Structures are given as structure tokens and as C-alpha cells.
Amino acid sequence: MQERVSGHLARNYVAEIARYHRIQATPQFREAAEYCRERFEEFGIRAEVLGFPAREGTLYWGWPMFQEWEASEGVLHLIDPPEAKKKLADYNEARLSLFQRSAPFQGEAEVVLLEDGEEWAEYEGLDLKGKVALTRGDRDRVHRLAVEKHGAVGIITDVMKELPGLRHPMDLPDALQYTSFWWYGGETKCFGFVLSPKEGARLRALIKQRQREGKPAVRVQATVNSRFSDGEINVVSALIPGQTEEEVVLLAHLCHPQGAANDNASGSATVLEVARTLQALISDGTLAQPRRGIRFLLVPEMLGFAAYLANNESLIPNMIAALNLDMVGENQSLCGSTMTIEQAPGSFANYADDLVVRLVEETSSGATNYTGLEGQTASRYAVTPFSGGSDHCLLIDPSVGVPCPMINQWPDKFYHTSTDTLDKVDPAMLTRVGSIAATYAYFLANAGPEEAVWLAEEVLSRHKTRVLALTRDGLARSTGADHSPEDGEMLFRRVRFLQKRAEKALQSIQRLADVDVSAWQEEALDFAEVELARVAKLVPHSPGKPPAGVWEKEATSIVLRRLWPGPIDPKNFINRMSDEEHETWWRVYRESPEGTYVYPAMLLYWADGQRNVQEISDLIELETGKRVTEMLVTCCRLWQRLGLVELSTAS
Ligand SMILES: [Zn+2]
């Protein structure tokens, strides 16, 4: 695969795909999808562009849909004071200048500077009616408070999100942050413009100066030509047929703004290049027709994939495994990135992430040590715990049940900005990820008893390594003055959690071939027991009292029953929240915005109609080290009120 996968061809596909403004459910996304379909056909692979209704009120599993959107113009001029007159933003010059899905507007307005506009107190004594808010605050929150509650007609943001340890907003002074509205129905639609940190700083200084000098406010003229309509959201599907109905799926999201290269033209381009390579190898007889089919899916992230799955539920039992490629082409030294292989959550432990890690290791050399005698890795990689936020989180839901690791590059200094461009893409990295993905797909498409045994050994030995890493870390910490016997107990519980993980992961191999995995399972358990017995003599441990706060009490009384497979992001239902619910949600969200991707999803994954929410909270704590009972209970209550889950009282 390494000889045949071409990172240079893949890079060319990145360049082509990046020319399209690939916003979900837009005519330009459809054009990008057509471009990819044509490539598949050119390789000799049958492909189609599928369409699913895009209109408000439609729900694909737990994902609400919006309308199609199209914009032909979006310009913002500073018009007052006249001596400062200039064009601030132009959608036709830079697609990120406009909030995607901005509503049409034509007119002039005063600009009001908000600190971040996220709290009610900031609005006291301010008149925003008919004006534009300049803010770096959270888009949804500012929309709710400034536009819905205080009558602003639009938003200007100069936000540049910080990536801890890698990107400070002032590292990209001229870049624009990718920003979108998502209208799910019933909101007051408005427009938004995006300024670079530098342009934002200038405008802020001007506004403050005018205020100090008691001069009339700064005014802008905004023109947005855009339209919404009931339309389609599109997915590209291509298939190298196998000899059975079963399939291995390679998956990438095709969406994102024009120019966006690593996110995720790189993943889509890699899928194309893998398809080309495999088809060529099969056509020239180097490889046999695979036993299982290999399906290639290019989707609008999350929502578009949910639309595909919800409309193709009958295909799911035949999907034996998948791989999600999300931001894979990074030049690591430019972007500051590390290749990450995301593990499945404990609720769906399976063999597939260990297989990907093996393939990453197999392709890791490239440099040598000083004497040139030993190979060493020329790029970074890390195995990371489940964090969701991309398409694999729809498949690794136990109620969907398709093993799907994700290969990603994170963090990325240019992520979600106008500077995520082709020059940040490294052909060598595309070759590497492409050969990993091609090998993964072809290996699993043909895996039988022999491969299953090999995988069982792989999973077992990696399990042992994980147990040793955990106990080694636990031992090191147990000598600290702040170590408590409860910490010691937690270590024991976490090792037992790993035991269960290994048991399940080994079990999952049976999906590939009818092999008895019980011997490996036993060895996995025994190994951990020996290690626990050793550690028990060294680490003080006792259960302590279980926490019994108000949230724990409530969590113990709730059992959640799901209505659909797949996670539900509470943020997508803000339009249906009452004012009170919105405030409650905002408090939880503000504490840990990223956490609200991960923990609510984990809650749904564990919800089997039997466990109460406190039991699930304990499992999440074992897996992540975080106690998030309040967030979980809040989600349960909110989802129930919105009709997204059913709750019953625990017996
Ligand atoms: Zn993205």
C-alpha cells in the first residue's frame, strides 16, 4: 500500500476539493460531492450522490435538520465616522467573512461594543434595538441575548479561539474564524460578519475613542444577499463490491468552507486516493476481489451522516467495521499537530483501535537515529481516549455497534480559520494515512479465522501494556502526601474497568470469524488479577463513603430510555428551550463547552434501560476521571422535556 498510495495525488484532490465552499446543505456542497463522485467513477468504482430532505422540523435520529442556504453577496462597510470609511468584510473575497447561513439584510446600523455579550448584566442600560453587536462571545448565547432579547439586527465577531499551548488569538492576527449559524426553526434569523483579530482591535479602539470623546457612534452599512429554501443534504457513496453483503466503511466529512484544506478536504482526498489505489490493485490482479465490500462515504459532518444512517438502517448490520478520517494531512511542524488515534469509549470497547495503532506503528519510521543504525519515527502520534465530536461517534454507539476508530491530527494551529490552506498539507502524511486506511480496509474486508487469532494476540498484549501503565502510574502517585485511600481504591476500580474493556474487545473479534476467544479473555483477566494482587500490597486503599450530594441522589432515581440511536447534542435544541431551560443549559455549557460533546454522548451510550444515571456517572468517572453527575442529570431533564428521551424512576 505504501508503494501504491500517492500522497501527491491525494494532495491534488485536496486542492480541487478546497475550491468548493462546502457548507452543509448548499448547492456548492453538492458540486463538491459531484466532483468526488466523478473521481470514483473515473477510478472504475460505482458511486452516487444521495440526497435527503433539508428542511426545518426534520429529525435524523437525534439530529435536527435545517434548510438549504445560498449567498451571493455579503459586504460590510464602515461608514461613520467618514474619515475612517472602509470595507470591513466581503464574502466574495473571503468566504469566512460572513457567518454561514446569514439571513438577508440591507441597511445601516450603529455598532455597539459588548465585552462578550454572554451575561444579562452586560445589557443593562444598553440600547441594541436595530443595531449591530460587536463581540467575541459565544455565538448562540449572543444570538439569544443580543438579537432575540434585545433587538440587535446582526453580530460582528472578531473572535479567534485559543488552542491551549498552541494558538493564542494574536498568533493569527489576520485570520478569520470559521463561524456559522444553524437555524433549526423558530429563531429570529439574522446576519453576522467575521473580522480578523487585527481588524477587530482597530474597530474596538475606534468605538472606545468615540465614546471617550463623546462623539456619535460608529456606524456600518451591511448588505447580505442570501436565501433559504427546502432542499437537500447530500452524501457521496461509492462501493467496491465484495463477495458477501458485508462491508467495511471508510468515512470522511466533506463539508467546511472554501479553502479549508486539512479540515477536511484532506480526509476526503485520502478516501479518494485509497479508493483509487485499492481499485487499481484489484483491477491489475495484485489483490483479489475482497470477500467483503469496501464502501466509501463522504458526508456533511454528523448531521449528514445521521441523515444517511437514519435512511439506511438496513445497511448497518452489514457494516462490520469503519474508519473515520478527520483532518489527516497536516504538516506537523507547521501545524503543531500530533496524529491521534481515538479509542472507542468503554461502552463499546472493540479490537479496531488496536489494529489502527499497529498500522500506525508499522508506518512510523522514516528517520534514523544519529548513527543511522536504527529507524525512528519522523512524526508524532498518540493514542487518545474517546472525545467524540466527529462522525465516528454515530457508529461506535453500542446501539449502532460498528467499530470505528478515528485518525485525526490535533491540535492544529490553523484549525477552523482562513489559514487552514493547502500549504499546510503534507503529501508524505497523506501517503502514510492513506496506506494505513487502505490496509485497514482491505485487511478487515478479508479477515477470517487466521486474522482473528492474530488480532486477539494483538488486543491481549496491548491490554497488558495498558494495565501495566495504569498500575505504574497509580504506584507513582501513591507515594505522594496528598494520596488518599480512596485514590487507591479508584486505581483498583480502574484496573477492573480495563479488564471488562479487554473482555469486550476480544469478544468483538468474533464479528470477523467464528473463533473461540475465551482463552484470551481468561488470560486478560488473570494478568490484571496478578497485577492487582501485587499493587494491593503497596498502595493503601479503602472504598470510603460514596458521594451523596443532591445530584447523586437525583441521578440514582433516574433511568433513561432512548428513542433513537446516536448521540444528541443539547446545543442543537436551543431553539426549543424555554428561557429558564436556556439559562440552566448555559450554566452547564459554560463550565465545559467541550465536555458537552463527550459526556452526554457517553451517557446515552451506557443507557441500556437498566442502569440508573448515577451508575452511568460512576462508569464515566472510571473512564475519564471526571465526575459530571450535574451535567448528566441536567441533560436528562432537558432531553425529557424536549421529547428526545424517556425517563423512568429507578426501582
Ligand atoms: Zn471542522
XYZ file of C-alpha atoms and ligand atoms in Angstrom:
652
model
C 0.000 0.000 0.000
C 2.830 2.386 0.852
C 4.221 1.931 -2.652
C 0.925 2.492 -4.397
C -0.854 5.184 -2.338
C 0.233 8.566 -3.690
C 0.297 11.460 -1.265
C 0.870 13.774 -4.215
C -2.286 12.645 -5.986
C -4.135 12.962 -2.687
C -2.790 16.466 -2.286
C -4.102 17.329 -5.749
C -7.539 16.121 -4.677
C -7.250 18.331 -1.595
C -6.558 21.304 -3.863
C -9.583 20.509 -6.040
C -11.979 19.875 -3.155
C -10.816 23.013 -1.329
C -12.006 25.127 -4.257
C -15.618 24.456 -3.273
C -17.399 26.329 -0.499
C -18.645 23.114 1.099
C -21.180 24.315 3.629
C -23.640 21.561 4.603
C -26.850 21.588 2.537
C -25.800 24.132 -0.093
C -25.543 23.994 -3.906
C -21.741 24.299 -3.639
C -21.530 21.301 -1.339
C -23.468 19.373 -3.975
C -20.914 20.457 -6.600
C -18.065 19.199 -4.401
C -19.954 15.934 -3.955
C -20.364 15.668 -7.745
C -16.637 16.287 -8.199
C -15.878 13.378 -5.840
C -18.472 11.103 -7.473
C -16.825 11.717 -10.845
C -13.428 10.763 -9.410
C -14.790 7.470 -8.052
C -16.368 6.718 -11.447
C -13.088 7.584 -13.149
C -11.332 5.024 -10.928
C -13.859 2.435 -12.065
C -15.915 2.430 -8.880
C -19.683 2.877 -8.982
C -20.676 5.942 -6.976
C -23.738 8.049 -6.337
C -24.651 11.351 -4.735
C -27.536 10.730 -2.376
C -29.905 13.449 -1.215
C -32.003 13.667 1.943
C -34.605 16.350 2.640
C -33.171 19.501 4.199
C -35.937 21.406 5.926
C -36.730 22.641 9.388
C -38.559 20.245 11.651
C -36.964 17.099 10.186
C -35.062 14.936 12.643
C -32.477 12.334 11.574
C -32.205 10.186 14.686
C -31.369 12.831 17.319
C -30.122 15.398 14.792
C -32.384 18.266 13.710
C -32.165 19.421 10.102
C -32.091 22.938 8.657
C -32.884 24.388 5.245
C -30.597 24.796 2.279
C -28.801 28.125 2.165
C -27.173 30.095 -0.579
C -25.480 33.502 -0.531
C -24.354 35.620 -3.459
C -23.152 38.687 -1.578
C -22.115 39.721 1.921
C -20.399 43.074 2.388
C -19.799 45.181 5.477
C -18.682 48.809 5.163
C -17.629 51.138 7.952
C -19.362 54.391 7.002
C -19.197 56.607 10.097
C -17.017 58.444 11.019
C -16.401 59.387 7.368
C -12.636 59.752 7.875
C -12.473 56.041 8.886
C -14.546 54.830 5.937
C -13.535 51.404 4.626
C -14.703 47.942 3.636
C -14.511 45.610 6.621
C -15.655 42.314 5.160
C -16.605 40.803 1.806
C -17.957 37.268 1.405
C -16.936 37.134 -2.256
C -13.329 37.933 -1.351
C -13.166 35.635 1.690
C -15.887 33.085 2.368
C -15.249 33.170 6.098
C -16.104 36.901 6.271
C -19.741 36.021 6.684
C -21.394 33.813 9.297
C -22.542 30.845 7.219
C -26.360 30.843 6.933
C -26.573 34.588 7.452
C -30.030 35.956 6.724
C -30.556 38.608 4.022
C -30.154 42.236 5.110
C -29.736 45.635 3.578
C -29.206 48.727 5.685
C -27.148 50.860 8.015
C -26.715 50.375 11.734
C -24.829 51.596 14.759
C -22.192 49.244 16.225
C -22.432 48.512 19.951
C -19.374 47.083 21.652
C -20.064 44.256 24.086
C -17.395 42.729 26.281
C -18.535 39.248 25.318
C -22.293 39.638 25.469
C -22.842 36.339 27.250
C -24.392 37.606 30.501
C -27.601 39.555 31.063
C -25.852 42.118 33.287
C -23.857 43.404 30.333
C -27.012 44.574 28.610
C -28.220 46.806 31.449
C -28.665 50.351 30.213
C -27.733 49.392 26.638
C -29.998 50.018 23.671
C -29.341 47.440 20.970
C -32.540 47.797 19.003
C -31.772 47.924 15.278
C -28.041 47.917 15.992
C -25.167 45.506 15.442
C -23.326 43.889 18.362
C -19.522 43.634 18.192
C -18.455 40.760 20.411
C -16.155 37.786 20.863
C -18.753 35.898 22.867
C -20.364 32.524 22.253
C -22.370 32.713 19.015
C -25.536 31.005 20.278
C -25.593 32.864 23.553
C -25.041 36.255 21.935
C -27.716 35.487 19.361
C -30.157 34.664 22.140
C -29.411 37.705 24.302
C -28.430 40.427 21.826
C -30.683 39.526 18.890
C -33.679 37.659 20.324
C -33.953 39.523 23.637
C -32.546 42.976 22.856
C -33.453 43.507 19.209
C -29.992 43.663 17.597
C -30.149 43.088 13.820
C -26.775 41.403 13.462
C -23.499 40.347 15.025
C -19.891 41.187 14.220
C -17.305 38.911 15.778
C -13.542 39.238 15.926
C -13.115 36.057 17.907
C -10.126 33.792 17.388
C -10.443 30.788 19.628
C -7.447 29.939 21.728
C -5.980 26.445 21.497
C -4.161 25.936 24.795
C -0.412 25.602 24.427
C -0.503 26.169 20.669
C -2.533 29.137 19.460
C -3.093 32.495 21.037
C -5.521 34.754 19.132
C -2.667 37.120 18.346
C -0.730 34.300 16.646
C -3.111 34.664 13.693
C -3.783 38.411 13.620
C -5.088 38.443 10.055
C -7.030 35.187 10.039
C -10.791 34.761 10.123
C -12.510 32.268 12.401
C -14.976 29.865 10.743
C -18.386 30.760 12.176
C -21.891 29.502 11.347
C -25.481 29.931 12.342
C -27.606 26.792 12.498
C -31.284 27.615 12.181
C -33.425 24.728 13.311
C -36.721 26.604 13.288
C -38.432 29.398 15.172
C -35.364 31.574 15.749
C -35.064 35.225 14.739
C -32.673 34.763 11.816
C -30.037 37.453 11.418
C -26.696 38.139 9.742
C -23.158 38.011 11.092
C -19.752 39.200 9.897
C -16.322 37.953 10.912
C -13.308 40.235 11.353
C -9.714 39.253 11.959
C -8.281 39.920 15.440
C -6.341 42.866 13.982
C -9.334 44.453 12.245
C -11.411 43.787 15.353
C -8.876 45.526 17.575
C -8.942 48.578 15.283
C -12.731 48.763 15.327
C -12.873 48.332 19.106
C -10.315 51.109 19.610
C -12.279 53.415 17.311
C -15.551 52.781 19.157
C -13.948 53.396 22.547
C -12.265 56.559 21.332
C -15.584 57.944 20.035
C -17.217 57.117 23.359
C -14.450 58.847 25.335
C -14.687 61.938 23.165
C -18.488 61.979 23.377
C -18.764 61.742 19.595
C -21.551 59.998 17.638
C -21.385 56.220 17.448
C -19.591 54.186 14.790
C -21.925 53.060 12.006
C -21.743 50.356 9.381
C -23.599 49.510 6.209
C -24.360 45.839 5.685
C -25.557 44.010 2.588
C -26.333 40.313 2.661
C -27.943 38.656 -0.319
C -28.891 35.174 0.697
C -31.799 32.784 0.584
C -33.120 29.765 2.425
C -35.160 27.028 0.819
C -36.344 23.498 1.415
C -33.757 21.376 -0.358
C -31.350 18.530 0.163
C -28.368 17.477 2.193
C -26.031 15.297 0.136
C -23.805 12.310 0.773
C -21.389 10.617 -1.641
C -21.423 6.835 -1.505
C -19.168 4.529 -3.531
C -18.646 0.795 -3.284
C -16.008 -1.735 -4.239
C -18.257 -4.777 -4.106
C -17.289 -7.856 -2.149
C -18.484 -11.419 -2.453
C -20.848 -11.000 0.509
C -23.305 -8.371 1.713
C -20.907 -7.344 4.485
C -18.984 -4.074 4.198
C -16.059 -2.158 5.650
C -16.652 1.605 5.571
C -14.127 4.385 5.043
C -15.590 7.666 6.107
C -14.706 11.362 5.975
C -16.635 14.589 6.220
C -16.555 16.581 3.029
C -18.022 19.793 4.444
C -16.367 23.062 5.515
C -15.616 26.421 3.905
C -13.841 27.124 0.649
C -10.105 26.932 1.146
C -10.301 24.635 4.183
C -7.666 22.032 3.353
C -6.769 19.867 6.310
C -10.303 20.152 7.710
C -11.449 18.068 5.961
C -10.534 18.140 2.278
C -7.554 16.077 3.476
C -9.738 13.287 4.875
C -11.980 13.262 1.803
C -8.996 13.318 -0.562
C -7.408 10.430 1.325
C -10.614 8.421 0.956
C -10.478 9.119 -2.805
C -6.843 8.089 -3.038
C -7.443 4.899 -1.056
C -10.347 4.050 -3.376
C -8.187 4.676 -6.430
C -5.354 2.547 -5.057
C -7.496 -0.403 -3.993
C -9.433 -0.462 -7.251
C -6.194 -0.294 -9.263
C -4.638 -3.129 -7.231
C -7.749 -5.237 -7.699
C -8.009 -4.443 -11.426
C -4.370 -5.330 -12.166
C -4.708 -8.557 -10.227
C -2.255 -7.657 -7.452
C -5.083 -8.033 -4.947
C -8.055 -10.357 -5.141
C -11.616 -9.062 -5.102
C -12.261 -8.627 -1.356
C -14.543 -11.002 0.476
C -16.494 -8.084 1.996
C -17.319 -4.892 0.165
C -15.453 -1.647 0.853
C -17.731 1.370 0.992
C -16.535 4.961 0.783
C -18.708 7.679 2.329
C -18.150 11.427 2.102
C -20.651 13.210 4.296
C -21.645 16.547 5.794
C -20.271 16.066 9.303
C -22.546 14.466 11.918
C -25.902 15.663 10.676
C -25.367 14.490 7.086
C -24.055 11.159 8.304
C -27.033 10.854 10.667
C -29.300 11.505 7.668
C -27.533 8.740 5.736
C -27.713 6.218 8.595
C -31.302 7.025 9.534
C -32.283 6.437 5.894
C -30.154 3.283 5.503
C -30.702 1.458 8.766
C -30.883 -1.847 6.920
C -27.218 -1.476 5.863
C -25.953 -1.109 9.433
C -25.986 -4.808 10.424
C -23.736 -5.477 7.415
C -21.172 -2.828 8.371
C -18.574 -4.887 10.164
C -16.139 -2.021 10.786
C -15.348 1.533 9.715
C -12.603 4.138 9.931
C -13.134 7.883 10.215
C -10.526 10.182 8.642
C -10.878 13.684 10.067
C -8.050 16.179 9.450
C -5.293 13.822 8.407
C -2.971 15.713 6.058
C -1.213 18.043 8.468
C 2.347 19.141 8.036
C 3.067 18.542 11.694
C 5.858 21.059 12.119
C 3.814 23.871 10.596
C 0.560 22.965 12.315
C 1.957 21.827 15.667
C -0.116 18.682 15.301
C 0.170 15.119 16.515
C -1.526 12.237 14.733
C -4.096 10.877 17.135
C -5.832 7.514 17.098
C -9.005 7.881 19.068
C -10.054 4.902 21.142
C -13.601 3.679 21.403
C -15.427 4.550 24.621
C -15.592 1.848 27.287
C -19.237 1.229 26.453
C -18.169 -0.132 23.053
C -14.625 -1.436 23.530
C -13.537 -3.292 20.388
C -10.447 -4.538 18.570
C -10.352 -1.862 15.866
C -8.348 0.872 17.597
C -5.602 -1.608 18.462
C -5.464 -2.595 14.799
C -5.054 1.034 13.712
C -2.341 1.619 16.313
C -0.474 -1.410 14.952
C -0.674 0.012 11.426
C 0.479 3.424 12.625
C 3.472 1.785 14.305
C 4.252 -0.207 11.168
C 4.448 3.019 9.176
C 6.181 5.128 11.811
C 9.827 5.107 10.814
C 11.207 7.458 8.216
C 14.104 8.932 10.131
C 17.071 7.160 11.693
C 18.993 7.681 14.896
C 22.310 9.589 14.961
C 24.424 6.670 13.836
C 21.919 5.721 11.181
C 21.650 2.191 12.540
C 18.129 2.334 13.921
C 14.933 3.672 12.419
C 12.937 6.153 14.424
C 9.701 7.969 13.892
C 9.770 11.113 11.820
C 6.365 12.261 13.014
C 4.357 12.300 16.213
C 1.402 10.151 17.096
C -0.619 9.459 20.216
C -3.397 7.127 21.259
C -6.104 9.287 22.811
C -9.261 8.484 24.747
C -12.704 8.919 23.221
C -13.630 12.560 22.771
C -16.383 12.407 20.144
C -17.163 15.443 18.036
C -16.854 13.683 14.678
C -18.703 11.118 12.586
C -17.364 8.001 14.305
C -19.456 8.860 17.363
C -22.564 7.809 15.419
C -21.131 4.362 14.668
C -19.473 3.472 17.973
C -22.760 3.924 19.806
C -23.388 0.396 21.145
C -26.936 0.594 19.766
C -25.411 1.048 16.286
C -22.442 -1.148 17.049
C -19.917 -0.577 14.256
C -16.250 -0.402 15.376
C -14.909 2.918 14.036
C -11.658 4.455 15.227
C -10.769 7.978 14.118
C -7.435 9.134 12.748
C -7.048 12.854 13.314
C -4.302 15.444 13.712
C -4.692 17.520 16.835
C -4.253 20.264 17.788
C -3.799 22.294 14.627
C -2.681 25.896 14.858
C -4.796 26.829 11.816
C -7.913 24.843 12.745
C -11.227 26.428 11.684
C -9.626 29.559 10.301
C -8.932 31.063 6.895
C -5.303 29.939 7.303
C -6.108 26.198 7.061
C -4.850 26.177 3.474
C -3.168 23.835 1.003
C 0.364 24.846 2.049
C -0.281 23.198 5.460
C -0.879 19.811 3.804
C 1.979 17.325 3.699
C 1.918 14.712 0.882
C 4.080 12.348 2.969
C 1.472 12.408 5.722
C -1.282 11.708 3.181
C 0.688 8.713 1.898
C 1.053 7.426 5.420
C -2.577 7.832 6.471
C -3.743 6.605 3.077
C -1.707 3.406 3.340
C -2.919 2.826 6.895
C -6.544 3.299 5.812
C -6.155 1.132 2.699
C -4.521 -1.672 4.682
C -7.122 -1.448 7.435
C -9.969 -1.648 4.933
C -8.568 -4.466 2.827
C -7.396 -6.468 5.849
C -10.801 -6.326 7.521
C -12.616 -6.909 4.242
C -10.855 -10.274 4.065
C -10.357 -11.090 7.751
C -11.189 -14.687 8.649
C -10.121 -17.111 11.418
C -6.375 -16.620 10.933
C -6.612 -12.838 11.119
C -8.992 -13.080 14.079
C -6.415 -15.077 16.067
C -3.701 -12.591 15.178
C -5.960 -9.731 16.302
C -6.731 -11.494 19.589
C -2.994 -11.668 20.373
C -2.638 -8.023 19.453
C -5.519 -6.938 21.689
C -4.333 -9.105 24.580
C -0.774 -7.823 24.596
C -1.902 -4.213 24.314
C -4.325 -4.798 27.179
C -1.410 -5.976 29.309
C 0.523 -2.847 28.419
C -2.448 -0.682 29.421
C -2.816 -2.447 32.766
C 0.890 -2.004 33.494
C 0.790 1.677 32.519
C -2.166 2.253 34.838
C -0.688 0.463 37.845
C 2.733 2.040 37.314
C 1.103 5.458 37.347
C -1.004 4.529 40.379
C 2.073 3.369 42.276
C 3.979 6.530 41.465
C 1.118 8.680 42.750
C 0.514 6.598 45.867
C 3.732 7.862 47.442
C 2.528 11.472 47.373
C 1.472 13.198 50.604
C -1.934 14.005 49.127
C -2.685 10.390 48.257
C -5.846 9.099 49.910
C -7.019 5.505 50.377
C -9.968 6.452 48.121
C -7.484 7.230 45.321
C -6.029 3.777 45.887
C -9.477 2.260 45.623
C -10.080 4.161 42.394
C -6.949 2.601 40.945
C -8.343 -0.854 41.643
C -11.674 0.004 40.098
C -9.986 1.390 37.012
C -7.975 -1.780 36.521
C -11.213 -3.759 36.762
C -12.709 -1.423 34.180
C -9.792 -2.262 31.881
C -10.470 -5.955 32.444
C -14.026 -5.502 31.205
C -12.759 -3.477 28.247
C -10.414 -6.266 27.220
C -13.136 -8.873 27.610
C -15.437 -6.892 25.311
C -12.711 -6.034 22.811
C -11.791 -9.696 22.458
C -15.444 -10.610 22.140
C -15.837 -8.116 19.274
C -13.340 -10.073 17.162
C -15.958 -12.774 16.750
C -17.749 -10.461 14.349
C -14.962 -11.270 11.861
C -14.786 -15.024 12.217
C -16.152 -17.817 14.314
C -13.281 -18.243 16.760
C -13.416 -19.048 20.456
C -11.792 -16.106 22.268
C -12.325 -17.367 25.818
C -8.683 -18.379 26.347
C -7.510 -14.846 25.561
C -10.240 -13.378 27.726
C -9.147 -15.533 30.643
C -5.545 -14.549 30.217
C -6.551 -10.877 30.106
C -8.415 -11.243 33.411
C -5.679 -13.272 35.078
C -2.961 -10.859 34.084
C -4.831 -7.956 35.667
C -5.528 -10.013 38.822
C -1.835 -10.768 39.323
C -1.004 -7.122 38.870
C -3.768 -6.078 41.300
C -2.510 -8.529 43.935
C 0.985 -7.056 43.623
C -0.258 -3.467 43.833
C -2.584 -4.236 46.772
C 0.468 -4.735 48.998
C 1.945 -1.378 48.009
C -0.960 1.040 47.688
C -3.181 1.993 50.667
C -6.792 1.633 49.565
C -10.274 1.667 51.008
C -13.689 2.320 49.445
C -14.591 5.348 51.605
C -18.133 6.695 51.579
C -19.924 7.056 48.255
C -20.656 10.714 47.463
C -24.233 11.571 48.380
C -24.925 15.107 47.175
C -28.193 16.348 45.743
C -27.145 15.497 42.150
C -26.128 11.956 43.095
C -29.454 11.471 44.821
C -31.393 12.610 41.798
C -29.183 10.628 39.406
C -29.805 7.451 41.401
C -33.542 7.858 40.888
C -33.456 8.209 37.071
C -33.364 5.554 34.367
C -33.094 6.851 30.809
C -34.702 5.132 27.817
C -33.521 6.124 24.352
C -35.749 6.822 21.371
C -33.064 6.735 18.649
C -29.527 5.507 18.147
C -26.713 8.052 18.075
C -25.783 10.908 20.376
C -27.910 14.010 20.942
C -26.208 17.387 21.221
C -28.340 19.575 23.518
C -26.926 22.639 21.767
C -28.919 21.728 18.646
C -32.174 22.228 20.534
C -31.623 25.713 21.952
C -34.461 26.983 19.741
C -36.857 24.718 21.644
C -35.664 25.639 25.134
C -37.668 27.932 27.410
C -35.821 30.932 28.863
C -35.344 29.085 32.119
C -34.066 25.933 30.404
C -31.725 28.010 28.312
C -30.220 29.644 31.417
C -29.779 26.230 33.063
C -28.167 24.846 29.930
C -25.909 27.882 29.563
C -24.518 27.446 33.113
C -23.655 23.811 32.371
C -22.307 24.554 28.907
C -20.145 27.476 30.045
C -18.411 25.274 32.634
C -17.129 22.893 29.959
C -18.188 23.527 26.332
C -16.044 20.653 25.007
C -17.275 18.381 27.770
C -20.817 18.759 26.479
C -19.740 16.890 23.312
C -18.346 13.967 25.232
C -20.257 13.241 28.426
C -23.855 13.459 27.179
C -22.859 11.080 24.359
C -21.262 8.682 26.850
C -24.416 8.842 28.959
C -26.563 7.759 26.006
C -24.111 5.003 25.053
C -24.302 3.472 28.530
C -28.069 3.885 28.830
C -29.460 0.390 28.416
C -32.802 0.958 30.116
C -31.473 -0.763 33.261
C -28.630 1.301 34.684
C -29.614 4.414 36.618
C -27.877 7.678 35.790
C -25.668 7.534 38.890
C -24.347 4.146 37.835
C -23.583 5.654 34.443
C -21.939 8.669 36.053
C -19.687 6.267 38.004
C -18.722 4.472 34.789
C -17.903 7.783 33.109
C -15.790 8.749 36.101
C -13.900 5.461 35.897
C -13.199 6.028 32.243
C -12.411 9.740 32.222
C -11.520 10.603 35.800
C -14.234 13.310 35.711
C -17.347 13.398 37.865
C -20.065 15.079 35.801
C -23.277 13.999 37.547
C -24.780 17.503 37.425
C -24.293 17.747 33.651
C -25.803 14.307 33.127
C -28.886 14.968 35.247
C -29.383 18.350 33.578
C -29.211 16.710 30.140
C -31.697 14.024 31.168
C -34.247 16.566 32.378
C -33.784 18.761 29.338
C -33.998 15.910 26.822
C -37.100 14.563 28.505
C -38.856 17.917 28.356
C -37.925 18.236 24.659
C -39.276 14.755 23.936
C -35.855 13.369 22.979
C -35.665 10.600 25.611
C -37.949 8.981 28.149
C -37.160 8.874 31.843
C -38.490 6.491 34.411
C -37.976 6.187 38.131
C -35.378 3.679 39.226
C -36.751 0.862 41.313
Zn -14.164 21.125 11.354
